[in-house]
Coordinates of C-alpha atoms and ligand atoms in Angstrom, one line a residue:
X937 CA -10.6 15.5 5.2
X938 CA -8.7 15.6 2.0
X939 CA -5.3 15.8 4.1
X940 CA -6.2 12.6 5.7
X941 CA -7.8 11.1 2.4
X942 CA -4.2 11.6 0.6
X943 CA -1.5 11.8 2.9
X944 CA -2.6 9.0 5.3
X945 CA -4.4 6.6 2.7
X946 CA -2.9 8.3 -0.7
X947 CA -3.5 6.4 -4.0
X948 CA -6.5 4.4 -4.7
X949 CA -6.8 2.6 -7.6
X950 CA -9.6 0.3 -7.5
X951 CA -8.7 -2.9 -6.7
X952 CA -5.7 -1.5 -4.3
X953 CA -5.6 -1.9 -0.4
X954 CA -5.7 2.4 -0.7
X955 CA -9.0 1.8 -2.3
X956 CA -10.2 -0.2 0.0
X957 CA -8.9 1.8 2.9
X958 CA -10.7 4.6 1.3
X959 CA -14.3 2.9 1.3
X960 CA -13.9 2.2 5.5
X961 CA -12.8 6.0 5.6
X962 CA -15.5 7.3 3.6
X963 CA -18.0 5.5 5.9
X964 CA -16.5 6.4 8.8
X965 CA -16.4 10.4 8.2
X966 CA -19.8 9.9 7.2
X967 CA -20.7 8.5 10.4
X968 CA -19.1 11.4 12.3
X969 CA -20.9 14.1 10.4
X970 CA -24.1 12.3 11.5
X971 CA -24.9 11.2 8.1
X972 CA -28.6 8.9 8.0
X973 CA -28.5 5.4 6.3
X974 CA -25.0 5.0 5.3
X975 CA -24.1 2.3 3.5
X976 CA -21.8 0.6 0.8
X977 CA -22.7 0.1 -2.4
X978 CA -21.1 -3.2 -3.8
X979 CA -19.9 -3.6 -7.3
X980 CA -16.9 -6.2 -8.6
X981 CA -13.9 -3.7 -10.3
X982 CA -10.9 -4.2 -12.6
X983 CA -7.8 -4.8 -10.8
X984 CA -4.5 -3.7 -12.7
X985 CA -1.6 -3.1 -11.3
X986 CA 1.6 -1.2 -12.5
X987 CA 4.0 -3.5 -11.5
X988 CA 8.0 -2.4 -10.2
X989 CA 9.7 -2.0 -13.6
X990 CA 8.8 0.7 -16.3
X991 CA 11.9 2.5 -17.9
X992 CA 12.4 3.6 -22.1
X993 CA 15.3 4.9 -23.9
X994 CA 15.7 5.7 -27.7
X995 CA 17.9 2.3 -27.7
X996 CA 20.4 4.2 -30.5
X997 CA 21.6 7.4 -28.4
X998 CA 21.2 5.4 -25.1
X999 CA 18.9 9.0 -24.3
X1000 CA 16.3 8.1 -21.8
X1001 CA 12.7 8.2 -21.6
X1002 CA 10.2 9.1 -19.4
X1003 CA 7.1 7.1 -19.2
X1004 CA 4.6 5.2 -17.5
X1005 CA 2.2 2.3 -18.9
X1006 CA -1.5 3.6 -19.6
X1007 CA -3.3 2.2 -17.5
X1008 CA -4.9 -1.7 -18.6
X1009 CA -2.2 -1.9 -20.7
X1010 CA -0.4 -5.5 -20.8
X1011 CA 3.3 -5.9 -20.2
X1012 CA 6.1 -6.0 -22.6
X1013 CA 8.4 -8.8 -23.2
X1014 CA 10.4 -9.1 -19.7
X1015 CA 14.1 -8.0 -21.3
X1016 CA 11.5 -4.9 -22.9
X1017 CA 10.5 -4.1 -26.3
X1018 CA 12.8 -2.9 -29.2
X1019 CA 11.6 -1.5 -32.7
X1020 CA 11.9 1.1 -35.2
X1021 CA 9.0 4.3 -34.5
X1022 CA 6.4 6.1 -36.6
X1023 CA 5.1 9.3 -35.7
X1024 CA 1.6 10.1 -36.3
X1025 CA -0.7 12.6 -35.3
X1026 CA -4.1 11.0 -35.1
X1027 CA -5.7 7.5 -35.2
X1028 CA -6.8 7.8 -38.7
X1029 CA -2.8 8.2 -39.7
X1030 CA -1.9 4.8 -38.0
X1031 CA -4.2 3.3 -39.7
X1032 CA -3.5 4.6 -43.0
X1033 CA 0.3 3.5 -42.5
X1034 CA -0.6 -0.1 -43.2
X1035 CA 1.9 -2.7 -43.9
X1036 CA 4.6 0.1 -42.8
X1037 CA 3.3 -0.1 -39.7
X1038 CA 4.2 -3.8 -38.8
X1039 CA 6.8 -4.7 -36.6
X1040 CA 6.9 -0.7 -35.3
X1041 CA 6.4 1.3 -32.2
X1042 CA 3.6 3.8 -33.0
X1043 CA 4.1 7.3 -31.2
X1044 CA 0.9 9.5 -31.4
X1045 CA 2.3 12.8 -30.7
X1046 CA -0.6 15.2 -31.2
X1047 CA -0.9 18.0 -28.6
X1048 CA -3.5 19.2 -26.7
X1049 CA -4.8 22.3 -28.7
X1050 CA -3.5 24.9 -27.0
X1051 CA -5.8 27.8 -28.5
X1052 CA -9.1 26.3 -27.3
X1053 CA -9.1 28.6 -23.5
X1054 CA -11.2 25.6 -21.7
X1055 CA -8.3 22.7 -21.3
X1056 CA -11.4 20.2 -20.7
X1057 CA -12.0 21.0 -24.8
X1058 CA -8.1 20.7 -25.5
X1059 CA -8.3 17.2 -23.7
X1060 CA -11.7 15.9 -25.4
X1061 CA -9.5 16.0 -28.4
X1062 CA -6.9 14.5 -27.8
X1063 CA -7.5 11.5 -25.6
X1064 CA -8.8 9.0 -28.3
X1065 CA -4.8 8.7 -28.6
X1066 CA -4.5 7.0 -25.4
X1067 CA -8.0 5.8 -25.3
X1068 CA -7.8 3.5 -28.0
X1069 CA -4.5 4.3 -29.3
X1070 CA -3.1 0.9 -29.1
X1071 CA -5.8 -1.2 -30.5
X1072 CA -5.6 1.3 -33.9
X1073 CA -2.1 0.4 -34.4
X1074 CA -2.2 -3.2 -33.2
X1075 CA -4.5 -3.8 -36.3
X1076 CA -1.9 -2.3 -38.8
X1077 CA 0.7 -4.8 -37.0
X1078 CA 2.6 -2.4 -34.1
X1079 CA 3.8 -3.8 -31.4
X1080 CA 3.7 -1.1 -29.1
X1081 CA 2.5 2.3 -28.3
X1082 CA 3.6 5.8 -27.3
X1083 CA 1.6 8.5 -26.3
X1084 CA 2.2 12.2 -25.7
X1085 CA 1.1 12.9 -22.0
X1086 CA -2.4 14.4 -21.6
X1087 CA -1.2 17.6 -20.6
X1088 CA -0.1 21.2 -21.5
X1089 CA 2.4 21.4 -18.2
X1090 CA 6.1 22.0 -20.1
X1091 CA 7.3 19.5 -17.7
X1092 CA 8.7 15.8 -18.3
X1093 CA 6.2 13.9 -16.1
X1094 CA 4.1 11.2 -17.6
X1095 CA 0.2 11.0 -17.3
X1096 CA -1.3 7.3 -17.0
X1097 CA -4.9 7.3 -17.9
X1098 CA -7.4 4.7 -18.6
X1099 CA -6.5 2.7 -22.4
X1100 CA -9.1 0.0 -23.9
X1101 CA -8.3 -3.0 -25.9
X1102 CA -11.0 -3.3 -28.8
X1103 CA -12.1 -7.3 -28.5
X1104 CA -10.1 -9.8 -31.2
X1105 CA -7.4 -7.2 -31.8
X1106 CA -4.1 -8.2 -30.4
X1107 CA -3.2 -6.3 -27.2
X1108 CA 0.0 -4.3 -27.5
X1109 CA 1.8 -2.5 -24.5
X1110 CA 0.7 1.1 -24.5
X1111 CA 2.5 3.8 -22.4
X1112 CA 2.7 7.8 -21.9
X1113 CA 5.6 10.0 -22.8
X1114 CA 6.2 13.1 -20.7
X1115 CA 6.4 15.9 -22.9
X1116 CA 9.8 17.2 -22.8
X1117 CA 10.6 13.0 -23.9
X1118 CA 7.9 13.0 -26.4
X1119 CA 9.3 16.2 -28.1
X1120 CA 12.8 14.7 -27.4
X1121 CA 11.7 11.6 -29.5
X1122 CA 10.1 13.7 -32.1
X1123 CA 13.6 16.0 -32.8
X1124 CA 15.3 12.8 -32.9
X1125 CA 13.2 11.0 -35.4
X1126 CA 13.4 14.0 -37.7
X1127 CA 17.5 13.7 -37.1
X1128 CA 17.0 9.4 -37.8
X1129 CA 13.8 8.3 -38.3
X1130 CA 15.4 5.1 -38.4
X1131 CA 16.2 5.2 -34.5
X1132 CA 15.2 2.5 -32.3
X1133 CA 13.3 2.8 -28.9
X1134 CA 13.2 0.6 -26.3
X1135 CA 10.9 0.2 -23.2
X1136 CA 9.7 -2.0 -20.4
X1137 CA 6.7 -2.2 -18.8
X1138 CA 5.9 -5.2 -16.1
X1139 CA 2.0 -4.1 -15.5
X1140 CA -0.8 -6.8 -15.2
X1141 CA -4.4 -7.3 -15.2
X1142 CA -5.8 -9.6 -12.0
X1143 CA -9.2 -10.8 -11.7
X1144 CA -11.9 -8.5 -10.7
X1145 CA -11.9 -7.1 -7.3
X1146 CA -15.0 -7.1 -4.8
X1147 CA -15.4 -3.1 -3.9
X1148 CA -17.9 -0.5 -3.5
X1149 CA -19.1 3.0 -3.5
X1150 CA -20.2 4.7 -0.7
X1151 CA -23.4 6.6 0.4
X1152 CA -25.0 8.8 3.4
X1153 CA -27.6 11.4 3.4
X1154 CA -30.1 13.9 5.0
X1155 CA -33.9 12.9 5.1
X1156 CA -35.9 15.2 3.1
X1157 CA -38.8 15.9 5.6
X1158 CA -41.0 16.7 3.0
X1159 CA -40.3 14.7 -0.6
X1160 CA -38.3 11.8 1.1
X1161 CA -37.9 9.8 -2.2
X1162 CA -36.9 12.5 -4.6
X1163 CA -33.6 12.2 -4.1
X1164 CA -30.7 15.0 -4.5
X1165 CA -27.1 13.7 -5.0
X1166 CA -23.9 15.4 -4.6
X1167 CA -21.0 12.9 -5.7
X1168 CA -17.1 12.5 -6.8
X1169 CA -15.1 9.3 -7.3
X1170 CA -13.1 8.0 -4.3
X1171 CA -10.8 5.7 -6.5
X1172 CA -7.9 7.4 -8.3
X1173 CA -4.7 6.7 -10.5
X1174 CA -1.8 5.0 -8.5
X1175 CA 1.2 7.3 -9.5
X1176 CA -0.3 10.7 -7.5
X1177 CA -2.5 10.6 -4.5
X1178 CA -5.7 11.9 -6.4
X1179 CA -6.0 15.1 -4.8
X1180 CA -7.2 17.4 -7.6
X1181 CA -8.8 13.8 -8.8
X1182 CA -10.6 13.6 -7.4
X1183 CA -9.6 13.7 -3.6
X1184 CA -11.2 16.9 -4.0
X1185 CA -15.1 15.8 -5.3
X1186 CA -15.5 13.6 -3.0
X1187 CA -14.4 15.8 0.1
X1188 CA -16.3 18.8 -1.2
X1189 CA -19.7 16.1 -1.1
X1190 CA -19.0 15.4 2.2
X1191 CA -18.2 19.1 3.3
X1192 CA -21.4 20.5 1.4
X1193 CA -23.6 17.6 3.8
X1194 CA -22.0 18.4 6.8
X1195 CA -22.5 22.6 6.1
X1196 CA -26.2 21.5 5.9
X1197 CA -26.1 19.2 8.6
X1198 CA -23.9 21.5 11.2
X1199 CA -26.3 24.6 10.2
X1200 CA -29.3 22.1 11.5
X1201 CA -31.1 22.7 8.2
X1202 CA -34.0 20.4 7.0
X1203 CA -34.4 20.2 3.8
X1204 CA -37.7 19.3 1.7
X1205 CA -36.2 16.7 0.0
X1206 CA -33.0 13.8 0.8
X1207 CA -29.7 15.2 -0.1
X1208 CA -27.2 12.4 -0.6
X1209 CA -23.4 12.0 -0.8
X1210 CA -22.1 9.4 -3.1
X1211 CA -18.4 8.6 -3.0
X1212 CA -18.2 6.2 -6.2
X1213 CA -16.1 3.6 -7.1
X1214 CA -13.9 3.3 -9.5
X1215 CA -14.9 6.1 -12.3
X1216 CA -11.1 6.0 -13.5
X1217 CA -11.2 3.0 -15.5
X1218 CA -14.3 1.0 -15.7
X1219 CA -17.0 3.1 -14.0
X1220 CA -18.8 0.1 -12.3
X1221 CA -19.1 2.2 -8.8
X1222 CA -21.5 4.5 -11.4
X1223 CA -23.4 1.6 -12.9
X1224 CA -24.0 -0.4 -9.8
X1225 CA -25.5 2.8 -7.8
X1226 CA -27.6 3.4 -10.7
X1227 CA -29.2 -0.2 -11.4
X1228 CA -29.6 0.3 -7.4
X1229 CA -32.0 3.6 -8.2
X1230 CA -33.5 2.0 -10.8
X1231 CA -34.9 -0.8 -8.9
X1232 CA -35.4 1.0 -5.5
X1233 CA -38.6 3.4 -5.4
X1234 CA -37.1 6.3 -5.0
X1235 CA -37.0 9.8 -7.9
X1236 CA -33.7 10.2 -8.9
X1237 CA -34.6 14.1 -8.9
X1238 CA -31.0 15.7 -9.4
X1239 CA -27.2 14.9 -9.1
X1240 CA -24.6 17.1 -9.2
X1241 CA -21.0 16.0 -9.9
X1242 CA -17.6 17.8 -8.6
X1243 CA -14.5 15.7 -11.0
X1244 CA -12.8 18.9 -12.6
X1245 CA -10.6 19.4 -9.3
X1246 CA -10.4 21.6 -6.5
X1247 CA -10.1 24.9 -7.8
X1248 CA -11.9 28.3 -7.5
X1249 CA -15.7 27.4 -8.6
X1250 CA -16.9 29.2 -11.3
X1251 CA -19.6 28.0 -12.8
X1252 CA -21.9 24.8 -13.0
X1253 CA -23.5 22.7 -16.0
X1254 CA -26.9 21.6 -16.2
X1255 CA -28.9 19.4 -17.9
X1256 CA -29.7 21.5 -21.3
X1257 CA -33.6 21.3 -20.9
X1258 CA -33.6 22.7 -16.8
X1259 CA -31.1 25.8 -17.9
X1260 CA -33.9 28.4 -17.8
X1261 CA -35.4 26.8 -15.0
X1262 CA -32.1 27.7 -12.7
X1263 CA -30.7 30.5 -14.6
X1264 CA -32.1 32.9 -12.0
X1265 CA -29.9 31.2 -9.4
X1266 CA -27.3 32.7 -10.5
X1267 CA -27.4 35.5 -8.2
X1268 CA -27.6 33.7 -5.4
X1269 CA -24.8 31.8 -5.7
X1270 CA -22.3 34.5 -6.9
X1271 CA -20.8 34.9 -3.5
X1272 CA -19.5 31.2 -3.8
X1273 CA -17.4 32.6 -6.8
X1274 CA -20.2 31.4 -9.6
X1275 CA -20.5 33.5 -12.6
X1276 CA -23.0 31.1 -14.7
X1277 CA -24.9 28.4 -15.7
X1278 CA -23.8 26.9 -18.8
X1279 CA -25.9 24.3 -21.3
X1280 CA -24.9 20.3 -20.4
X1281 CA -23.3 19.4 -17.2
X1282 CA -22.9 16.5 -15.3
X1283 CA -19.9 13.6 -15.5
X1284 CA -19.1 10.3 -16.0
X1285 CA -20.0 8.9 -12.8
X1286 CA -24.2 10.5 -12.3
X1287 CA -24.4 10.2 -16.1
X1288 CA -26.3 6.7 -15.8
X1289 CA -29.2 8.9 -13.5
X1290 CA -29.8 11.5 -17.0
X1291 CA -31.7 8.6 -18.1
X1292 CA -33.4 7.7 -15.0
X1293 CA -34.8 11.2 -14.9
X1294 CA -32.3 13.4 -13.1
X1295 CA -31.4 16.6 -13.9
X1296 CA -27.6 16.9 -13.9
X1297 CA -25.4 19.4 -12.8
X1298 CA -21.5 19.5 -13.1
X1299 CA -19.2 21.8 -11.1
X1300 CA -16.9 23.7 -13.0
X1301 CA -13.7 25.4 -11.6
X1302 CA -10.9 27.5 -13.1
X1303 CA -9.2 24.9 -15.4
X1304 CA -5.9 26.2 -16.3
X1305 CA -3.5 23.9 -14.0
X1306 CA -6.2 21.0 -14.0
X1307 CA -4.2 18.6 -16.7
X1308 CA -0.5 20.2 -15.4
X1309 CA -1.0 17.3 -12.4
X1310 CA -4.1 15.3 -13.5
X1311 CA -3.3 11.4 -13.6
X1312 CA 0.5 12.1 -12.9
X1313 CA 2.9 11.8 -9.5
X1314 CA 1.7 15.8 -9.1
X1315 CA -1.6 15.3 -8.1
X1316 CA -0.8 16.3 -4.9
X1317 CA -2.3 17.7 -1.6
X1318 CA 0.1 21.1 -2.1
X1319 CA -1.4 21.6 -5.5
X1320 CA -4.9 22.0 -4.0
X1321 CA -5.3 25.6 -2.1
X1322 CA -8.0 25.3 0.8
X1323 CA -9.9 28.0 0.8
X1324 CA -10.5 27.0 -3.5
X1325 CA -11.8 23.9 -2.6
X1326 CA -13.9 25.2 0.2
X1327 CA -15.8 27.7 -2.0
X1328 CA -16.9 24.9 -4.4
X1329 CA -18.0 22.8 -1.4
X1330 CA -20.1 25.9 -0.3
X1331 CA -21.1 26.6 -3.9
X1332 CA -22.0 22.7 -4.4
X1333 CA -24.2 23.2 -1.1
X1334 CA -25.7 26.2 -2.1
X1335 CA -26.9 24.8 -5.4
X1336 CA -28.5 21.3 -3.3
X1337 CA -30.4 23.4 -1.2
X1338 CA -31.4 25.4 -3.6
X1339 CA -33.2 22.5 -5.7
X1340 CA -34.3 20.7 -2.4
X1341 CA -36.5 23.9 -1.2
X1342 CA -37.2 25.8 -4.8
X1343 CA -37.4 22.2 -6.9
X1344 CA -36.7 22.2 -10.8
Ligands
ZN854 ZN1 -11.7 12.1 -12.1

């Protein structure tokens, strides 16, 4: 599935014809596996599109480069964008530059922290650069914004990622800088810091896009309406194929079902897949599926989330106040490669269900090469090794049935 998900339909930003190849796709491997009631779940989405030209140089060595525009950033002039560059390692330094900010290129060059083990904790703390990066430095009077990738990979790829424009703030172009460019920049500033960079960037914003997520499910026989969901988000950045991310959650949903399903279980309660829409930069997939629970009948009873890639499974989060209530689990899913339960789990796209009432759980794999590929041209099938991602399917079906037949 996640071969034909990436190399026949590939990227699928929402808003792209590859996302909305992937919503007929999802439906359709849903129907095979014999899925009950499946059906889209509509929702408008941004539509943003990288455009053909994207290039940067440092303008006075004619050294390129290499970048790519965040993603919902605007455009830069069409000949590019020249300007002096200030380095700064957090938000709170642009802001402090002031008046020495106007007119200049802010590059926000702080790393991931590379003695925190856990590379989700090293990325926590450093994505408010790219986050909201541009908006900071666009009220001290930048014109523009670099950003060191998201990633500890020693490589020069750039990672795009989702950027937001605070509202009555002028909207400057905002890019990522591979590494091996962004400490290329940072030697050379310390040589000149008077050096100019130059870059281009041709993305645009359309108007909102008519998609949708996708669901199917098994009947509980018992508890019909308490409802168990296994999920991942079927849209993905536009420069890989989203095969870590998050190819891989939404596959291992539909694998876990179909285990069920193909073993002719019958579980107490429904166990649902939900392939959501665009969680990558606006989460409206997320929103509309949960206004959908909240006005339908039915007990949003658990959810379970698999967007931290496709690797060996080694653990899962759960909702803080249900920990001791599936700690003794544990054993029973160590043959899935599962060590532990750990305090708070879940993800951005069953968050909205926490408040509804479901207890939510968040797969966790090995995390060492995660951000090497995440959001960049590596996110790629050959990255992902089968028999990894199959374990965290098994695990993830392990853990539904479990809650379908023991409850919480
Ligand atoms: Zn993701």
């Amino acid at each position: 599935m996640l071969e034909d998900l990436t190399g026949r339909i590939g990227p699928r930003l929402s808003g792209s014809p590859g996302a909305a190849k992937a919503v007929v796709w999802v439906e359709k491997e849903m129907r095979r596996h014999g899925f009950a009631n499946v059906k889209l779940v509509p929702c408008m989405v941004p539509h943003w599109v990288r455009g053909d030209v994207e290039n940067g140089q440092i303008a006075t060595t004619k050294q390129p480069l290499s970048l790519c525009a965040l993603g919902g950033s605007v455009a830069t002039p069409k000949g590019g964008l020249t300007a002096g560059v200030i380095e700064v390692r957090s938000l709170e330094e642009a802001t402090k530059l002031g008046e020495k900010a106007k007119g200049k290129i802010i590059f926000y060059n702080r790393p991931f922290d590379p003695s925190l083990p856990n590379t989700f904790g090293a990325y926590g703390g450093a994505n408010d650069q790219r986050v909201r990066g541009a908006s900071v430095a666009a009220a001290v009077g930048a014109v523009g914004v670099l950003v060191r990738s998201m990633t500890l990979a020693e490589d020069d790829e750039p990672h795009t990622g989702a950027m937001r424009y605070q509202e009555k703030v002028k909207q400057i172009p905002a890019a990522a800088l591979g590494i091996k460019s962004a400490n290329k920049l940072s030697s050379a500033l310390r040589i000149n810091p008077n050096l100019k960079v130059s870059f281009t960037l041709s993305c645009k914003t359309l108007p909102d896009a008519l998609s949708a997520s996708v669901i199917g499910e098994i009947v509980g026989y018992e508890r019909p309406g308490e409802v168990i969901v296994m999920g991942g988000h079927l849209d993905s950045w536009d420069l890989g194929r989203g095969a870590h991310d998050d190819g891989a959650g939404v596959t291992q949903s539909l694998e876990a079902l179909r285990l069920i399903k193909k073993l002719n279980l019958r579980p107490k309660r429904t166990i649902r897949v939900v392939a959501f829409m665009n969680e990558e930069n606006g989460g409206r997939g997320a929103a509309a599926y949960a206004e959908r629970v909240r006005k339908s009948s039915e007990i949003p009873y658990a959810a379970m989330e698999s967007d931290s890639g496709g690797f060996m499974p080694r653990g899962f989060g759960v909702t803080e106040a249900k920990y001791e209530a599936v700690k003794g689990w544990e054993e029973k899913l160590r043959v899935f490669g599962i060590e532990r339960f750990s305090k708070g789990g879940g993800g951005a796209d069953i968050a909205p269900l926490g408040p509804l009432g479901a207890t939510l759980f968040g797969l966790q794999p090995e995390n060492q090469r995660y951000f090497d590929y995440h959001h960049s041209r590596n996110d790629t099938i050959d990255k992902v090794n089968p028999r990894e991602l199959e374990f965290g399917a098994m695990a993830m079906a392990m853990l539904a049935w479990l809650i379908s037949e023991e409850g919480l």
